[in-house]
mmCIF file of C-alpha atoms in Angstrom:
data_model
loop_
_atom_site.group_PDB
_atom_site.id
_atom_site.type_symbol
_atom_site.label_atom_id
_atom_site.label_comp_id
_atom_site.label_asym_id
_atom_site.label_seq_id
_atom_site.Cartn_x
_atom_site.Cartn_y
_atom_site.Cartn_z
ATOM 1 C CA ALA A 1 -29.712 114.769 -45.217
ATOM 2 C CA GLY A 2 -27.034 114.833 -47.900
ATOM 3 C CA PRO A 3 -25.751 112.712 -50.765
ATOM 4 C CA THR A 4 -25.668 108.921 -50.875
ATOM 5 C CA VAL A 5 -22.109 107.746 -51.494
ATOM 6 C CA MET A 6 -21.323 104.090 -52.213
ATOM 7 C CA TYR A 7 -17.890 102.534 -51.846
ATOM 8 C CA ARG A 8 -17.296 99.206 -53.541
ATOM 9 C CA ALA A 9 -14.620 96.762 -52.392
ATOM 10 C CA ASP A 10 -14.217 93.703 -54.589
ATOM 11 C CA MET A 11 -13.361 90.626 -52.565
ATOM 12 C CA ASP A 12 -12.873 87.614 -54.828
ATOM 13 C CA ALA A 13 -9.645 85.657 -55.234
ATOM 14 C CA LEU A 14 -7.692 84.529 -58.299
ATOM 15 C CA ARG A 15 -7.013 80.949 -59.313
ATOM 16 C CA VAL A 16 -3.354 81.172 -58.429
ATOM 17 C CA ALA A 17 -1.266 79.187 -55.943
ATOM 18 C CA GLU A 18 0.371 81.488 -53.388
ATOM 19 C CA ASN A 19 3.931 80.195 -53.077
ATOM 20 C CA THR A 20 5.322 82.972 -50.901
ATOM 21 C CA GLY A 21 5.967 80.723 -47.904
ATOM 22 C CA LEU A 22 4.467 83.370 -45.603
ATOM 23 C CA ASP A 23 2.509 82.162 -42.596
ATOM 24 C CA TYR A 24 -0.654 83.816 -43.925
ATOM 25 C CA ALA A 25 -0.336 82.443 -47.485
ATOM 26 C CA SER A 26 -3.592 81.063 -48.831
ATOM 27 C CA THR A 27 -4.100 77.298 -48.739
ATOM 28 C CA VAL A 28 -7.716 77.465 -49.954
ATOM 29 C CA GLN A 29 -8.845 75.357 -52.911
ATOM 30 C CA VAL A 30 -12.041 75.492 -54.933
ATOM 31 C CA SER A 31 -13.589 73.122 -57.483
ATOM 32 C CA GLY A 32 -13.061 73.943 -61.144
ATOM 33 C CA GLU A 33 -15.507 73.382 -63.971
ATOM 34 C CA ASP A 34 -14.599 69.667 -64.058
ATOM 35 C CA ASP A 35 -14.448 69.403 -60.226
ATOM 36 C CA THR A 36 -10.640 69.491 -60.294
ATOM 37 C CA PRO A 37 -9.368 71.216 -57.118
ATOM 38 C CA LEU A 38 -7.773 74.576 -57.894
ATOM 39 C CA PRO A 39 -5.776 76.821 -55.534
ATOM 40 C CA VAL A 40 -7.012 80.370 -54.996
ATOM 41 C CA ALA A 41 -5.328 83.369 -53.402
ATOM 42 C CA HIS A 42 -5.771 87.122 -52.929
ATOM 43 C CA VAL A 43 -2.962 88.174 -55.268
ATOM 44 C CA CYS A 44 -4.779 91.039 -57.019
ATOM 45 C CA GLY A 45 -5.157 93.357 -54.045
ATOM 46 C CA HIS A 46 -8.743 92.502 -53.141
ATOM 47 C CA ASP A 47 -7.808 91.741 -49.536
ATOM 48 C CA ALA A 48 -6.487 95.304 -49.386
ATOM 49 C CA HIS A 49 -9.738 96.630 -50.870
ATOM 50 C CA VAL A 50 -11.770 94.962 -48.119
ATOM 51 C CA THR A 51 -9.341 96.160 -45.434
ATOM 52 C CA TRP A 52 -9.730 99.748 -46.658
ATOM 53 C CA MET A 53 -13.505 99.394 -46.541
ATOM 54 C CA LEU A 54 -13.485 98.095 -42.965
ATOM 55 C CA GLY A 55 -11.160 100.922 -41.917
ATOM 56 C CA MET A 56 -13.410 103.429 -43.662
ATOM 57 C CA ALA A 57 -16.461 102.013 -41.874
ATOM 58 C CA LYS A 58 -14.733 102.405 -38.500
ATOM 59 C CA VAL A 59 -13.705 105.996 -39.196
ATOM 60 C CA LEU A 60 -17.108 107.030 -40.570
ATOM 61 C CA ALA A 61 -19.024 105.412 -37.705
ATOM 62 C CA GLY A 62 -16.801 107.133 -35.184
ATOM 63 C CA ALA A 63 -17.036 110.587 -36.740
ATOM 64 C CA THR A 64 -20.702 111.042 -37.638
ATOM 65 C CA ASP A 65 -20.584 114.660 -36.491
ATOM 66 C CA ALA A 66 -18.074 115.416 -39.266
ATOM 67 C CA TRP A 67 -20.204 114.373 -42.245
ATOM 68 C CA SER A 68 -23.822 114.273 -43.398
ATOM 69 C CA GLY A 69 -25.502 111.930 -45.852
ATOM 70 C CA THR A 70 -25.678 108.185 -46.386
ATOM 71 C CA ALA A 71 -22.638 105.930 -46.768
ATOM 72 C CA VAL A 72 -23.152 102.528 -48.397
ATOM 73 C CA LEU A 73 -20.231 100.093 -48.222
ATOM 74 C CA VAL A 74 -20.449 97.084 -50.540
ATOM 75 C CA GLY A 75 -18.324 93.944 -50.636
ATOM 76 C CA GLN A 76 -18.605 92.743 -54.226
ATOM 77 C CA PRO A 77 -17.898 89.167 -55.362
ATOM 78 C CA ALA A 78 -16.853 87.991 -58.847
ATOM 79 C CA GLU A 79 -15.059 91.129 -59.981
ATOM 80 C CA GLU A 80 -12.502 89.053 -61.866
ATOM 81 C CA LEU A 81 -15.346 87.478 -63.856
ATOM 82 C CA ILE A 82 -16.827 90.931 -64.570
ATOM 83 C CA ALA A 83 -20.113 89.515 -63.277
ATOM 84 C CA GLY A 84 -20.468 90.299 -59.573
ATOM 85 C CA ALA A 85 -21.778 93.874 -59.778
ATOM 86 C CA GLN A 86 -24.506 93.006 -62.284
ATOM 87 C CA ALA A 87 -25.444 89.911 -60.271
ATOM 88 C CA MET A 88 -25.891 92.013 -57.107
ATOM 89 C CA VAL A 89 -28.089 94.534 -58.954
ATOM 90 C CA ASP A 90 -30.133 91.713 -60.523
ATOM 91 C CA ASP A 91 -30.528 90.142 -57.060
ATOM 92 C CA GLY A 92 -32.142 93.294 -55.661
ATOM 93 C CA LEU A 93 -29.241 95.355 -54.281
ATOM 94 C CA TYR A 94 -31.221 98.580 -54.657
ATOM 95 C CA ASP A 95 -34.195 97.094 -52.852
ATOM 96 C CA VAL A 96 -31.915 96.922 -49.790
ATOM 97 C CA VAL A 97 -29.843 100.122 -50.072
ATOM 98 C CA PRO A 98 -30.513 103.470 -51.802
ATOM 99 C CA ARG A 99 -29.121 104.163 -55.241
ATOM 100 C CA PRO A 100 -25.933 106.230 -54.845
ATOM 101 C CA ASP A 101 -25.374 109.761 -56.070
ATOM 102 C CA HIS A 102 -21.687 108.900 -56.253
ATOM 103 C CA LEU A 103 -19.994 105.487 -56.494
ATOM 104 C CA ILE A 104 -16.331 105.168 -55.593
ATOM 105 C CA GLY A 105 -13.879 102.334 -56.183
ATOM 106 C CA MET A 106 -10.123 102.058 -55.812
ATOM 107 C CA HIS A 107 -7.541 99.585 -56.996
ATOM 108 C CA THR A 108 -4.001 98.626 -56.099
ATOM 109 C CA ALA A 109 -0.796 98.601 -58.095
ATOM 110 C CA PRO A 110 2.868 98.029 -57.249
ATOM 111 C CA GLY A 111 4.214 101.236 -55.772
ATOM 112 C CA PRO A 112 5.476 102.935 -52.624
ATOM 113 C CA VAL A 113 3.576 102.182 -49.414
ATOM 114 C CA GLY A 114 1.327 105.058 -48.373
ATOM 115 C CA MET A 115 1.049 106.599 -51.848
ATOM 116 C CA VAL A 116 -2.343 107.294 -53.439
ATOM 117 C CA ALA A 117 -2.620 108.048 -57.157
ATOM 118 C CA ALA A 118 -5.474 110.223 -58.413
ATOM 119 C CA ALA A 119 -6.089 111.973 -61.714
ATOM 120 C CA GLY A 120 -8.851 113.754 -63.575
ATOM 121 C CA GLY A 121 -10.867 111.758 -66.094
ATOM 122 C CA PRO A 122 -11.028 107.980 -66.465
ATOM 123 C CA THR A 123 -8.359 106.054 -64.574
ATOM 124 C CA LEU A 124 -9.714 102.490 -64.551
ATOM 125 C CA ALA A 125 -10.242 100.722 -67.870
ATOM 126 C CA GLY A 126 -13.313 98.885 -69.079
ATOM 127 C CA SER A 127 -12.791 95.156 -69.452
ATOM 128 C CA ASP A 128 -14.213 92.136 -71.258
ATOM 129 C CA GLN A 129 -13.605 88.414 -70.902
ATOM 130 C CA LEU A 130 -14.000 86.343 -74.058
ATOM 131 C CA ASP A 131 -14.058 82.570 -74.518
ATOM 132 C CA ILE A 132 -13.102 81.677 -78.105
ATOM 133 C CA VAL A 133 -13.562 78.077 -79.247
ATOM 134 C CA PHE A 134 -12.034 76.731 -82.462
ATOM 135 C CA HIS A 135 -13.945 73.636 -83.571
ATOM 136 C CA GLY A 136 -11.873 71.166 -85.572
ATOM 137 C CA VAL A 137 -11.978 67.515 -86.545
ATOM 138 C CA GLY A 138 -10.033 65.222 -84.266
ATOM 139 C CA GLY A 139 -7.678 62.540 -85.471
ATOM 140 C CA HIS A 140 -4.459 60.643 -84.898
ATOM 141 C CA GLY A 141 -1.280 62.688 -84.775
ATOM 142 C CA SER A 142 0.275 60.495 -87.467
ATOM 143 C CA MET A 143 -2.464 61.350 -89.996
ATOM 144 C CA PRO A 144 -3.058 65.088 -89.734
ATOM 145 C CA GLN A 145 -4.373 65.214 -93.305
ATOM 146 C CA LEU A 146 -7.543 63.452 -92.110
ATOM 147 C CA ALA A 147 -8.138 65.972 -89.325
ATOM 148 C CA LYS A 148 -8.695 69.703 -88.982
ATOM 149 C CA ASP A 149 -6.331 70.798 -86.258
ATOM 150 C CA PRO A 150 -7.854 73.355 -83.844
ATOM 151 C CA VAL A 151 -4.515 73.705 -82.018
ATOM 152 C CA VAL A 152 -2.922 75.198 -85.124
ATOM 153 C CA MET A 153 -5.938 77.483 -85.587
ATOM 154 C CA ALA A 154 -5.741 78.699 -81.997
ATOM 155 C CA ALA A 155 -1.977 79.217 -82.216
ATOM 156 C CA LEU A 156 -2.351 81.317 -85.360
ATOM 157 C CA ALA A 157 -5.086 83.360 -83.690
ATOM 158 C CA VAL A 158 -2.847 84.147 -80.703
ATOM 159 C CA VAL A 159 -0.164 85.447 -83.058
ATOM 160 C CA GLU A 160 -2.547 87.391 -85.310
ATOM 161 C CA PHE A 161 -4.275 88.990 -82.307
ATOM 162 C CA GLN A 162 -1.052 90.896 -81.672
ATOM 163 C CA THR A 163 -1.645 92.960 -84.812
ATOM 164 C CA ILE A 164 -5.081 94.148 -83.682
ATOM 165 C CA VAL A 165 -3.722 96.624 -81.128
ATOM 166 C CA SER A 166 -0.550 97.463 -83.068
ATOM 167 C CA ARG A 167 -2.179 97.890 -86.495
ATOM 168 C CA MET A 168 -5.930 98.504 -86.004
ATOM 169 C CA ILE A 169 -6.098 100.793 -82.956
ATOM 170 C CA PRO A 170 -4.942 104.429 -83.291
ATOM 171 C CA PRO A 171 -1.597 104.921 -81.531
ATOM 172 C CA GLN A 172 -3.019 107.660 -79.288
ATOM 173 C CA GLU A 173 -5.693 105.313 -77.932
ATOM 174 C CA THR A 174 -5.205 102.770 -75.139
ATOM 175 C CA ALA A 175 -5.994 99.097 -75.635
ATOM 176 C CA VAL A 176 -4.761 95.785 -74.257
ATOM 177 C CA LEU A 177 -5.524 92.318 -75.608
ATOM 178 C CA THR A 178 -4.236 89.426 -73.504
ATOM 179 C CA VAL A 179 -4.626 85.699 -74.117
ATOM 180 C CA GLY A 180 -4.518 84.344 -70.586
ATOM 181 C CA SER A 181 -5.228 80.671 -71.264
ATOM 182 C CA VAL A 182 -4.866 78.187 -74.126
ATOM 183 C CA GLN A 183 -6.626 74.864 -73.565
ATOM 184 C CA ALA A 184 -6.618 71.970 -76.024
ATOM 185 C CA GLY A 185 -6.140 68.205 -76.001
ATOM 186 C CA SER A 186 -4.635 65.862 -73.436
ATOM 187 C CA ALA A 187 -2.400 63.423 -75.342
ATOM 188 C CA HIS A 188 0.858 63.711 -77.283
ATOM 189 C CA ASN A 189 -0.348 61.961 -80.438
ATOM 190 C CA VAL A 190 -4.031 62.912 -80.668
ATOM 191 C CA ILE A 191 -5.355 65.930 -82.559
ATOM 192 C CA PRO A 192 -8.247 67.244 -80.415
ATOM 193 C CA THR A 193 -11.682 68.300 -81.617
ATOM 194 C CA GLN A 194 -11.514 71.814 -80.206
ATOM 195 C CA ALA A 195 -9.239 74.458 -78.693
ATOM 196 C CA LEU A 196 -10.229 77.190 -76.233
ATOM 197 C CA LEU A 197 -8.675 80.638 -75.856
ATOM 198 C CA LYS A 198 -9.521 82.806 -72.839
ATOM 199 C CA VAL A 199 -9.024 86.444 -73.774
ATOM 200 C CA ASN A 200 -9.073 89.636 -71.723
ATOM 201 C CA LEU A 201 -9.617 93.113 -73.209
ATOM 202 C CA ARG A 202 -8.915 96.518 -71.615
ATOM 203 C CA TRP A 203 -10.093 99.829 -73.086
ATOM 204 C CA PHE A 204 -11.257 103.347 -72.197
ATOM 205 C CA ASP A 205 -13.254 104.243 -75.334
ATOM 206 C CA PRO A 206 -16.290 102.085 -76.269
ATOM 207 C CA GLN A 207 -15.373 102.549 -79.949
ATOM 208 C CA VAL A 208 -11.950 101.018 -79.224
ATOM 209 C CA ARG A 209 -13.740 98.097 -77.564
ATOM 210 C CA GLU A 210 -15.824 97.548 -80.691
ATOM 211 C CA ARG A 211 -12.705 97.689 -82.866
ATOM 212 C CA LEU A 212 -11.003 95.069 -80.687
ATOM 213 C CA ILE A 213 -13.999 92.745 -80.908
ATOM 214 C CA ASP A 214 -14.390 93.294 -84.663
ATOM 215 C CA GLY A 215 -10.692 92.522 -85.117
ATOM 216 C CA ILE A 216 -10.955 89.316 -83.070
ATOM 217 C CA ASN A 217 -13.984 88.195 -85.078
ATOM 218 C CA ALA A 218 -12.208 88.928 -88.361
ATOM 219 C CA VAL A 219 -9.067 87.030 -87.320
ATOM 220 C CA CYS A 220 -10.995 83.998 -86.080
ATOM 221 C CA ASP A 221 -13.378 83.864 -89.043
ATOM 222 C CA GLY A 222 -10.489 84.117 -91.474
ATOM 223 C CA ILE A 223 -8.555 81.300 -89.791
ATOM 224 C CA ALA A 224 -11.674 79.104 -89.629
ATOM 225 C CA ARG A 225 -12.335 79.592 -93.346
ATOM 226 C CA THR A 226 -8.710 78.968 -94.259
ATOM 227 C CA TYR A 227 -8.654 75.615 -92.424
ATOM 228 C CA GLY A 228 -12.038 74.442 -93.503
#
């Protein structure tokens, strides 16, 4: 008898090479979208999240006379993609375990060892990942007038995005817009046909989220129209 409490520990890695030189540094590689090998490492604290969960499981299992209810401990993949939780639910998570009355998650940040930060109200932001593709017309670098350069469009978008938070979001609200990747072309003298921006958003208020997305759409549409 008692409440069902779920604790979620995300467990995926980031596509980052761990160059610490430590004996436990990750040497794992995975295949990228084009089968190119990419290094991955636990550099966002997810190894700590799983360690906490295992420690919690040991303590709870050894002290069942001190609590009553149902504890559900979940190792969640694909948190960085903002896809793992939904995928687990879609795959029948709640056919296997009961739906929780309370769901708890923690995160790490640089700070003193042994310190835990807690506060009333929201503490972890909502997040979105956006892939933005500028479609141009490829051509030779010596004849840009015959092309429509998506690299220039993408570069302008990166710069104009900076005004969305600073000039469209109320100063008392919290919002972050980060361009984490710019991908375009492969040769010095060839104008490519498209450019890709990978964008991450952070927000607490759903209305702020909508304003960020509206601002991104307005910036991109305006640049696309300007450059034909």
